[in-house]
Short mmCIF file of C-alpha atoms in Angstrom, two decimals:
data_model
loop_
_atom_site.label_atom_id
_atom_site.label_comp_id
_atom_site.label_asym_id
_atom_site.label_seq_id
_atom_site.Cartn_x
_atom_site.Cartn_y
_atom_site.Cartn_z
CA LYS A 1 -5.96 4.10 -25.65
CA ALA A 2 -4.27 2.46 -22.70
CA GLY A 3 -4.88 4.16 -19.39
CA VAL A 4 -2.43 5.40 -16.83
CA THR A 5 -0.31 2.61 -15.41
CA GLN A 6 1.54 2.57 -12.11
CA THR A 7 4.10 0.16 -10.76
CA PRO A 8 4.39 -1.47 -8.39
CA ARG A 9 0.82 -1.82 -7.18
CA TYR A 10 1.83 -2.72 -3.64
CA LEU A 11 4.93 -2.05 -1.58
CA ILE A 12 5.93 -2.80 1.97
CA LYS A 13 8.92 -0.92 3.38
CA THR A 14 10.38 -0.22 6.78
CA ARG A 15 11.06 3.14 8.38
CA GLY A 16 14.19 4.83 7.11
CA GLN A 17 14.18 3.12 3.73
CA GLN A 18 13.54 4.87 0.46
CA VAL A 19 11.12 3.99 -2.30
CA THR A 20 10.64 4.79 -5.99
CA LEU A 21 7.27 4.63 -7.68
CA SER A 22 6.70 4.70 -11.42
CA CYS A 23 3.94 6.09 -13.61
CA SER A 24 3.31 5.82 -17.34
CA PRO A 25 0.77 8.38 -18.57
CA ILE A 26 -1.82 8.02 -21.29
CA SER A 27 -0.16 8.24 -24.70
CA GLY A 28 0.08 11.87 -25.75
CA HIS A 29 -0.37 13.26 -22.24
CA ARG A 30 2.65 15.30 -21.26
CA SER A 31 1.44 16.45 -17.85
CA VAL A 32 1.79 14.05 -14.92
CA SER A 33 0.69 14.82 -11.37
CA TRP A 34 1.20 12.86 -8.18
CA TYR A 35 -1.15 12.70 -5.21
CA GLN A 36 -1.09 11.12 -1.79
CA GLN A 37 -4.37 9.74 -0.51
CA THR A 38 -4.97 8.82 3.12
CA PRO A 39 -8.18 8.29 5.08
CA GLY A 40 -7.36 11.23 7.32
CA GLN A 41 -6.30 13.83 4.75
CA GLY A 42 -7.99 12.76 1.55
CA LEU A 43 -6.32 13.49 -1.78
CA GLN A 44 -3.35 15.79 -1.42
CA PHE A 45 -1.36 17.18 -4.34
CA LEU A 46 2.36 16.37 -4.34
CA PHE A 47 3.72 17.79 -7.61
CA GLU A 48 3.12 18.16 -11.31
CA TYR A 49 5.56 17.63 -14.14
CA PHE A 50 5.29 18.85 -17.69
CA SER A 51 7.89 18.28 -20.37
CA GLU A 52 10.42 17.05 -17.80
CA THR A 53 10.03 20.18 -15.63
CA GLN A 54 8.34 20.42 -12.26
CA ARG A 55 5.61 22.97 -12.78
CA ASN A 56 3.82 22.92 -9.44
CA LYS A 57 4.58 21.58 -6.00
CA GLY A 58 2.36 20.86 -3.04
CA ASN A 59 3.11 21.31 0.62
CA PHE A 60 5.19 18.21 1.29
CA PRO A 61 8.69 17.90 2.79
CA GLY A 62 11.78 17.61 0.63
CA ARG A 63 11.86 13.85 1.24
CA PHE A 64 9.30 13.66 -1.55
CA SER A 65 10.76 14.22 -4.98
CA GLY A 66 10.00 13.35 -8.53
CA ARG A 67 11.15 13.52 -12.08
CA GLN A 68 9.83 13.10 -15.58
CA PHE A 69 11.56 11.55 -18.54
CA SER A 70 11.50 12.58 -22.19
CA ASN A 71 8.84 9.94 -22.93
CA SER A 72 6.61 11.56 -20.25
CA ARG A 73 6.98 8.64 -17.85
CA SER A 74 7.42 9.85 -14.31
CA GLU A 75 8.88 8.57 -11.08
CA MET A 76 8.47 9.77 -7.55
CA ASN A 77 10.86 9.03 -4.75
CA VAL A 78 10.36 9.13 -1.02
CA SER A 79 13.47 9.00 1.11
CA THR A 80 13.81 8.21 4.81
CA LEU A 81 10.35 6.71 5.02
CA GLU A 82 8.16 7.43 8.03
CA LEU A 83 5.14 5.54 9.30
CA GLY A 84 2.94 8.43 8.22
CA ASP A 85 3.97 7.96 4.60
CA SER A 86 1.76 4.88 4.41
CA ALA A 87 -0.82 5.82 1.79
CA LEU A 88 -2.19 5.24 -1.67
CA TYR A 89 -0.02 7.16 -4.13
CA LEU A 90 -1.86 8.15 -7.24
CA CYS A 91 -0.56 9.37 -10.55
CA ALA A 92 -2.73 11.33 -12.95
CA SER A 93 -2.06 12.41 -16.50
CA ARG A 94 -3.56 15.25 -18.49
CA ASP A 95 -3.55 16.48 -22.01
CA PRO A 96 -2.21 20.04 -21.61
CA THR A 97 -4.98 21.37 -23.84
CA GLU A 98 -7.68 19.88 -21.60
CA ASN A 99 -8.57 20.27 -17.94
CA GLU A 100 -9.47 16.69 -17.02
CA GLN A 101 -7.02 14.45 -15.22
CA PHE A 102 -7.09 10.68 -15.57
CA PHE A 103 -5.83 8.61 -12.68
CA GLY A 104 -3.91 5.39 -12.51
CA PRO A 105 -4.78 2.54 -10.13
CA GLY A 106 -2.32 3.76 -7.52
CA THR A 107 0.51 2.24 -5.53
CA ARG A 108 -0.37 1.15 -2.01
CA LEU A 109 2.67 1.87 0.18
CA THR A 110 2.83 0.43 3.67
CA VAL A 111 5.63 1.56 5.97
CA LEU A 112 6.32 -0.69 8.95
CA GLU B 1 -7.27 29.55 -1.58
CA ASP B 2 -9.61 27.19 -3.41
CA GLN B 3 -11.91 25.15 -1.18
CA VAL B 4 -14.27 22.24 -1.76
CA THR B 5 -16.74 20.85 0.75
CA GLN B 6 -18.76 17.74 0.03
CA SER B 7 -21.87 16.60 1.84
CA PRO B 8 -23.00 14.31 3.20
CA GLU B 9 -19.85 12.42 4.18
CA ALA B 10 -21.73 9.14 3.90
CA LEU B 11 -25.03 8.17 2.37
CA ARG B 12 -26.93 4.91 2.52
CA LEU B 13 -29.71 4.32 0.01
CA GLN B 14 -32.01 1.49 -0.87
CA GLU B 15 -31.85 0.31 -4.45
CA GLY B 16 -34.09 2.57 -6.51
CA GLU B 17 -34.08 5.41 -3.95
CA SER B 18 -32.92 8.54 -5.80
CA SER B 19 -30.82 11.18 -4.05
CA SER B 20 -28.28 13.97 -4.56
CA LEU B 21 -24.72 14.61 -3.43
CA ASN B 22 -23.57 18.16 -2.84
CA CYS B 23 -20.28 19.87 -3.61
CA SER B 24 -19.85 23.47 -2.40
CA TYR B 25 -16.84 25.36 -3.65
CA THR B 26 -14.94 28.61 -3.63
CA VAL B 27 -12.40 29.19 -6.37
CA SER B 28 -10.78 32.09 -8.10
CA GLY B 29 -11.28 31.68 -11.81
CA LEU B 30 -13.10 28.39 -12.28
CA ARG B 31 -11.48 26.35 -15.03
CA GLY B 32 -13.66 23.35 -14.38
CA LEU B 33 -15.51 21.38 -11.74
CA PHE B 34 -14.82 17.67 -11.87
CA TRP B 35 -16.63 14.63 -10.55
CA TYR B 36 -14.88 11.33 -10.01
CA ARG B 37 -15.95 7.94 -8.75
CA GLN B 38 -13.53 5.93 -6.65
CA ASP B 39 -13.89 2.28 -5.72
CA PRO B 40 -11.99 0.97 -2.68
CA GLY B 41 -8.27 0.52 -3.33
CA LYS B 42 -8.49 1.95 -6.85
CA GLY B 43 -7.74 5.23 -8.52
CA PRO B 44 -10.49 7.79 -9.13
CA GLU B 45 -12.44 7.28 -12.35
CA PHE B 46 -13.32 10.45 -14.25
CA LEU B 47 -17.05 11.09 -14.63
CA PHE B 48 -17.80 14.70 -15.64
CA THR B 49 -16.38 18.16 -16.15
CA LEU B 50 -18.66 21.20 -15.78
CA TYR B 51 -17.46 24.63 -16.82
CA SER B 52 -20.22 27.18 -16.26
CA ALA B 53 -23.30 27.76 -14.13
CA GLY B 54 -26.37 26.13 -15.59
CA GLU B 55 -24.44 23.37 -17.29
CA GLU B 56 -25.66 19.79 -16.88
CA LYS B 57 -24.16 16.46 -17.92
CA GLU B 58 -25.58 12.96 -17.72
CA LYS B 59 -24.19 9.46 -17.77
CA GLU B 60 -26.45 6.49 -17.16
CA ARG B 61 -28.07 7.06 -13.74
CA LEU B 62 -25.90 10.07 -12.90
CA LYS B 63 -26.53 13.72 -13.66
CA ALA B 64 -24.24 16.54 -12.61
CA THR B 65 -25.34 20.16 -12.38
CA LEU B 66 -23.48 23.36 -11.60
CA THR B 67 -24.31 26.71 -10.05
CA LYS B 68 -21.95 29.54 -9.16
CA LYS B 69 -21.40 28.14 -5.66
CA GLU B 70 -22.14 24.43 -5.79
CA SER B 71 -22.58 21.33 -7.84
CA PHE B 72 -24.95 18.44 -7.40
CA LEU B 73 -24.55 14.86 -8.46
CA HIS B 74 -28.01 13.40 -8.82
CA ILE B 75 -28.33 9.63 -8.72
CA THR B 76 -31.56 8.31 -10.15
CA ALA B 77 -32.80 4.84 -9.17
CA PRO B 78 -29.37 3.73 -7.93
CA LYS B 79 -28.18 0.14 -8.07
CA PRO B 80 -25.77 -1.63 -5.70
CA GLU B 81 -23.01 -1.27 -8.31
CA ASP B 82 -23.24 2.50 -7.88
CA SER B 83 -21.76 2.08 -4.40
CA ALA B 84 -18.47 4.00 -4.30
CA THR B 85 -16.92 7.21 -3.04
CA TYR B 86 -17.75 10.20 -5.21
CA LEU B 87 -15.14 12.94 -5.32
CA CYS B 88 -15.60 16.51 -6.43
CA ALA B 89 -12.71 18.76 -7.44
CA VAL B 90 -12.33 22.29 -8.77
CA GLY B 91 -9.67 23.54 -11.11
CA GLY B 92 -8.75 27.17 -10.60
CA GLY B 93 -6.13 29.55 -11.86
CA SER B 94 -3.25 27.42 -10.62
CA TYR B 95 -4.30 24.41 -12.72
CA ILE B 96 -3.91 22.26 -9.61
CA PRO B 97 -7.30 20.75 -8.80
CA THR B 98 -8.50 20.95 -5.23
CA PHE B 99 -10.39 17.87 -4.10
CA GLY B 100 -13.15 17.50 -1.56
CA ARG B 101 -13.10 14.67 0.98
CA GLY B 102 -15.75 12.76 -0.92
CA THR B 103 -19.14 11.21 -0.24
CA SER B 104 -19.20 7.50 0.48
CA LEU B 105 -22.32 6.03 -1.10
CA ILE B 106 -23.68 2.61 -0.24
CA VAL B 107 -26.68 1.28 -2.13
CA HIS B 108 -28.40 -1.66 -0.50
CA PRO B 109 -30.21 -4.24 -2.65
#
């Protein structure tokens, strides 16, 4: 089975811009979660989608949003970028009948 | 609120020098304790899931064990390629795993 894929792998944006990141889960996995990873805060949960519905949401401002499509692919959007949004954004997929999450390679976002 | 504390933050070993990483946790309704390995600039790679106290799982030079309050990741005769950050996470009633800050392991040849 192919693993979780994320595009793009690297992004450079400037403050105030917006960005959209994409994630394709493992085939058959209908749950997709997004995380932000920084050296200072570690891995922080953003949100989880299941069957096109947001099921859980972490403690992030409304500038962070996401969606899931009928084929389980997911996108997350960050509007009005701030310097502090520079991070590795990770997507993880899960078979709803299992507990393990499998991560993609991440998108490295740099905000200048 | 679920909590995970990993120690030590960093560990340097000589090749062949066995050691253990610790993961202490508090969780309401443990659905699973997870270990991941993460190489720099990459996503975490799943290693193990443990579900109940007393459970053990092994993979090559790694063995994970679980008690009611903590988990250990034992590394036997490590090699330089075992150098990575090892992350522990617990899944509780909310299904959202809580991650620790990780242990950065460096194995010198």
